[in-house]
């Protein structure tokens, strides 16, 4: 990054930020060496890759790329037959592991992306990765299991070492050598086991001296008894090293065999790491995807300079290249002119590097062959150049390189010399740049240049807003409005005497005064219009919010209406089912009575049925209008319910037993037949266990569950029905009545006994079961259940 124009716009500092977001040295170096593209197609592809990677990262997180290092040299050495060291093989293994991890990470999303060619270039080799991992223990040694030969050699070494230690332990523990040894320990010198002996008594222990302590008081002697064993270990160590070299050479050969694929994958990995770094930087800058234009329109909405802290940066709106090709920015010092100029150039270069931009939605940038900048004080003592001379030198170079696809940025054009000549020179330079077809943005204080922008088509004024009331800049860039330097106002605020300021105003030419007054009037008018526009926008926002609130309320009411209608339909369906169930029960009772008519108890049973019939019919009428039932029925429990009480479930007209309650919601746990349910206290009626009656509205009523036929309660739940001997029509009718009753009782599984016979009745029943809504599934009976003679039905 030695392009002085890029450095003037601080692109190198942004690339340093990008490099800090990478996870490897190779990708960090590549980030710092980025050069802006000049082809719009290349820029669009680069931007799209970053945007796609950012989308994937938001959905699935960022894959682990940390710890990889450039192992290209090692791989190339392995390709020509070189042997890699253990750390080098581990580095290759880690690269292979990351390649596989990133490839697996990409498979989480099925939709294609513009970065897929990079993912496709990743070629994992699980076998080589696992082989290296199996053979290498750490950065210094191989696993014993790396080969059978290595394991055998190491076992022999350990056995020989154990033998030596046993011999040396017998020496150091022997009373014969207690006065000879400096310490009763075994140590190692030059890879051989030795014992420390007092220097003055070394002749009393036969052996080889390998080392002497720093003080000279101790010598390290290898006793003759272990010399052969130490020699054997030395030989085994040599064999071990030969086997290690062979294993490393074999692993290196495998790396070399797939070296081209590793190099290709590593290159793709570096490019992907750079894309992930761009994505992370975009998140940190709250960046968006700009539109890359083929024309020369440059539009930045709420653009923020990426090097200014978030709590201090002021977003600016910048427009250039549409109706005008030259923008002249004026305003007071420290008003933000230079920052706006740098933001314009820097964001253009960032987009050309494939980076997302810290600006609002709807921003667009063209692609330039060259971005040329003359910003800052470049006076040089070494070259005997003044500030003006340095600027003119830059302008000469810019005029030489500028063209139709160039963006030229100049700060304080024409400054540093006589104002009259400087202003004329600045206008002439702007005209020359426009003749070359370049897009130009320039800052200035000269009124002549403001007038040039006002009177020249294609040239537009811009100003950094200045709050006259507070005498401080707002750092907003206003397009289409010339700015004032506000030198008198700022000087007066800083304490310059009124007399000096008054005299200065007298010395300003009348034409300049009139021009500044016009600009001032325009500024006041603009600010007033802006306030009115903000007020109108605020009212419109309030109206939109109210409209949205009303729309949400309308949707809520319609949803509530639909819900209540659905609940009404469900309640009506429930009432119909209850009425049908009660009717079927009455019919069943009549059938039972019909079967019992020849028995002595018939008259008694008939009397009991008639006694409860009137109340049962009244209950059916109440079911058809539950609201009227609630309104017309008043019931107060004569006492608090307790466990074991017999109660009537008012809604279902079922008799049950209280198991427990009440709970925190005021509900009791009641068992009716095999059905257990929680019921509110107001839905329960206490049954007098003496005369089996319940009092409602001052009248005594017999619960239907107490009506018995033939000594058997008609509410008793049956789990099977026998239709053997019936024809298909009668059998199906009986099955329907049975299933209705079982479903009402809450039974889960029931059995239909139809017999084996010819199979006609079984087929008719099973065909009918497929159409019954309350049937979840059915199957033939199993061994011990009746086999083909029965059908077991599971109810919903």
PDB file of N, CA and C in Angstrom, residues 417-451:
ATOM      1  N   UNK A 417      -1.741  30.906  -1.087  1.00  0.00           N
ATOM      2  CA  UNK A 417      -1.161  31.993  -1.880  1.00  0.00           C
ATOM      3  C   UNK A 417      -2.123  33.177  -1.863  1.00  0.00           C
ATOM      4  N   UNK A 418      -1.863  34.183  -2.715  1.00  0.00           N
ATOM      5  CA  UNK A 418      -2.723  35.357  -2.771  1.00  0.00           C
ATOM      6  C   UNK A 418      -4.165  34.931  -3.060  1.00  0.00           C
ATOM      7  N   UNK A 419      -5.141  35.407  -2.252  1.00  0.00           N
ATOM      8  CA  UNK A 419      -6.527  34.958  -2.405  1.00  0.00           C
ATOM      9  C   UNK A 419      -7.087  35.177  -3.805  1.00  0.00           C
ATOM     10  N   UNK A 420      -6.807  36.321  -4.398  1.00  0.00           N
ATOM     11  CA  UNK A 420      -7.361  36.597  -5.725  1.00  0.00           C
ATOM     12  C   UNK A 420      -6.786  35.627  -6.740  1.00  0.00           C
ATOM     13  N   UNK A 421      -5.464  35.503  -6.736  1.00  0.00           N
ATOM     14  CA  UNK A 421      -4.835  34.584  -7.679  1.00  0.00           C
ATOM     15  C   UNK A 421      -5.186  33.133  -7.360  1.00  0.00           C
ATOM     16  N   UNK A 422      -5.256  32.801  -6.050  1.00  0.00           N
ATOM     17  CA  UNK A 422      -5.587  31.433  -5.650  1.00  0.00           C
ATOM     18  C   UNK A 422      -6.979  31.046  -6.093  1.00  0.00           C
ATOM     19  N   UNK A 423      -7.955  31.984  -5.959  1.00  0.00           N
ATOM     20  CA  UNK A 423      -9.321  31.689  -6.375  1.00  0.00           C
ATOM     21  C   UNK A 423      -9.391  31.493  -7.884  1.00  0.00           C
ATOM     22  N   UNK A 424      -8.708  32.372  -8.650  1.00  0.00           N
ATOM     23  CA  UNK A 424      -8.721  32.233 -10.106  1.00  0.00           C
ATOM     24  C   UNK A 424      -8.077  30.923 -10.538  1.00  0.00           C
ATOM     25  N   UNK A 425      -6.976  30.582  -9.863  1.00  0.00           N
ATOM     26  CA  UNK A 425      -6.295  29.332 -10.190  1.00  0.00           C
ATOM     27  C   UNK A 425      -7.185  28.131  -9.862  1.00  0.00           C
ATOM     28  N   UNK A 426      -7.925  28.192  -8.755  1.00  0.00           N
ATOM     29  CA  UNK A 426      -8.801  27.091  -8.354  1.00  0.00           C
ATOM     30  C   UNK A 426      -9.904  26.886  -9.385  1.00  0.00           C
ATOM     31  N   UNK A 427     -10.508  27.980  -9.865  1.00  0.00           N
ATOM     32  CA  UNK A 427     -11.562  27.867 -10.880  1.00  0.00           C
ATOM     33  C   UNK A 427     -10.996  27.257 -12.151  1.00  0.00           C
ATOM     34  N   UNK A 428      -9.799  27.684 -12.528  1.00  0.00           N
ATOM     35  CA  UNK A 428      -9.175  27.167 -13.749  1.00  0.00           C
ATOM     36  C   UNK A 428      -8.885  25.673 -13.628  1.00  0.00           C
ATOM     37  N   UNK A 429      -8.433  25.241 -12.441  1.00  0.00           N
ATOM     38  CA  UNK A 429      -8.141  23.822 -12.233  1.00  0.00           C
ATOM     39  C   UNK A 429      -9.429  22.990 -12.302  1.00  0.00           C
ATOM     40  N   UNK A 430     -10.503  23.509 -11.703  1.00  0.00           N
ATOM     41  CA  UNK A 430     -11.784  22.794 -11.763  1.00  0.00           C
ATOM     42  C   UNK A 430     -12.249  22.652 -13.209  1.00  0.00           C
ATOM     43  N   UNK A 431     -12.107  23.704 -13.987  1.00  0.00           N
ATOM     44  CA  UNK A 431     -12.509  23.635 -15.395  1.00  0.00           C
ATOM     45  C   UNK A 431     -11.673  22.608 -16.141  1.00  0.00           C
ATOM     46  N   UNK A 432     -10.359  22.556 -15.858  1.00  0.00           N
ATOM     47  CA  UNK A 432      -9.490  21.594 -16.540  1.00  0.00           C
ATOM     48  C   UNK A 432      -9.868  20.153 -16.172  1.00  0.00           C
ATOM     49  N   UNK A 433     -10.182  19.930 -14.915  1.00  0.00           N
ATOM     50  CA  UNK A 433     -10.569  18.575 -14.485  1.00  0.00           C
ATOM     51  C   UNK A 433     -11.901  18.171 -15.118  1.00  0.00           C
ATOM     52  N   UNK A 434     -12.820  19.118 -15.231  1.00  0.00           N
ATOM     53  CA  UNK A 434     -14.117  18.814 -15.850  1.00  0.00           C
ATOM     54  C   UNK A 434     -13.945  18.507 -17.333  1.00  0.00           C
ATOM     55  N   UNK A 435     -13.022  19.201 -17.998  1.00  0.00           N
ATOM     56  CA  UNK A 435     -12.764  18.915 -19.410  1.00  0.00           C
ATOM     57  C   UNK A 435     -12.249  17.485 -19.599  1.00  0.00           C
ATOM     58  N   UNK A 436     -11.508  16.970 -18.625  1.00  0.00           N
ATOM     59  CA  UNK A 436     -11.010  15.594 -18.709  1.00  0.00           C
ATOM     60  C   UNK A 436     -12.076  14.559 -18.364  1.00  0.00           C
ATOM     61  N   UNK A 437     -13.273  15.037 -17.914  1.00  0.00           N
ATOM     62  CA  UNK A 437     -14.385  14.130 -17.633  1.00  0.00           C
ATOM     63  C   UNK A 437     -14.376  13.524 -16.245  1.00  0.00           C
ATOM     64  N   UNK A 438     -13.547  14.011 -15.347  1.00  0.00           N
ATOM     65  CA  UNK A 438     -13.453  13.429 -14.012  1.00  0.00           C
ATOM     66  C   UNK A 438     -14.583  13.924 -13.117  1.00  0.00           C
ATOM     67  N   UNK A 439     -14.957  13.075 -12.132  1.00  0.00           N
ATOM     68  CA  UNK A 439     -15.827  13.527 -11.051  1.00  0.00           C
ATOM     69  C   UNK A 439     -14.956  14.236 -10.030  1.00  0.00           C
ATOM     70  N   UNK A 440     -15.405  15.404  -9.550  1.00  0.00           N
ATOM     71  CA  UNK A 440     -14.563  16.232  -8.688  1.00  0.00           C
ATOM     72  C   UNK A 440     -15.335  16.641  -7.439  1.00  0.00           C
ATOM     73  N   UNK A 441     -14.671  16.560  -6.301  1.00  0.00           N
ATOM     74  CA  UNK A 441     -15.192  17.136  -5.056  1.00  0.00           C
ATOM     75  C   UNK A 441     -14.068  17.954  -4.447  1.00  0.00           C
ATOM     76  N   UNK A 442     -14.333  19.224  -4.157  1.00  0.00           N
ATOM     77  CA  UNK A 442     -13.286  20.125  -3.652  1.00  0.00           C
ATOM     78  C   UNK A 442     -13.828  20.954  -2.506  1.00  0.00           C
ATOM     79  N   UNK A 443     -12.971  21.235  -1.533  1.00  0.00           N
ATOM     80  CA  UNK A 443     -13.333  22.140  -0.439  1.00  0.00           C
ATOM     81  C   UNK A 443     -12.624  23.470  -0.650  1.00  0.00           C
ATOM     82  N   UNK A 444     -13.281  24.552  -0.202  1.00  0.00           N
ATOM     83  CA  UNK A 444     -12.687  25.878  -0.389  1.00  0.00           C
ATOM     84  C   UNK A 444     -13.349  26.876   0.551  1.00  0.00           C
ATOM     85  N   UNK A 445     -12.692  28.046   0.697  1.00  0.00           N
ATOM     86  CA  UNK A 445     -13.270  29.168   1.425  1.00  0.00           C
ATOM     87  C   UNK A 445     -13.585  30.329   0.470  1.00  0.00           C
ATOM     88  N   UNK A 446     -13.177  30.229  -0.786  1.00  0.00           N
ATOM     89  CA  UNK A 446     -13.241  31.364  -1.691  1.00  0.00           C
ATOM     90  C   UNK A 446     -14.662  31.617  -2.193  1.00  0.00           C
ATOM     91  N   UNK A 447     -15.108  32.867  -2.079  1.00  0.00           N
ATOM     92  CA  UNK A 447     -16.439  33.230  -2.567  1.00  0.00           C
ATOM     93  C   UNK A 447     -16.504  33.112  -4.087  1.00  0.00           C
ATOM     94  N   UNK A 448     -15.374  33.329  -4.765  1.00  0.00           N
ATOM     95  CA  UNK A 448     -15.355  33.245  -6.233  1.00  0.00           C
ATOM     96  C   UNK A 448     -15.715  31.830  -6.700  1.00  0.00           C
ATOM     97  N   UNK A 449     -15.249  30.847  -5.939  1.00  0.00           N
ATOM     98  CA  UNK A 449     -15.542  29.466  -6.337  1.00  0.00           C
ATOM     99  C   UNK A 449     -17.010  29.141  -6.041  1.00  0.00           C
ATOM    100  N   UNK A 450     -17.544  29.718  -4.954  1.00  0.00           N
ATOM    101  CA  UNK A 450     -18.973  29.540  -4.689  1.00  0.00           C
ATOM    102  C   UNK A 450     -19.790  30.115  -5.834  1.00  0.00           C
ATOM    103  N   UNK A 451     -19.400  31.306  -6.293  1.00  0.00           N
ATOM    104  CA  UNK A 451     -20.098  31.943  -7.409  1.00  0.00           C
ATOM    105  C   UNK A 451     -19.954  31.124  -8.680  1.00  0.00           C
TER     106      UNK A 451
END
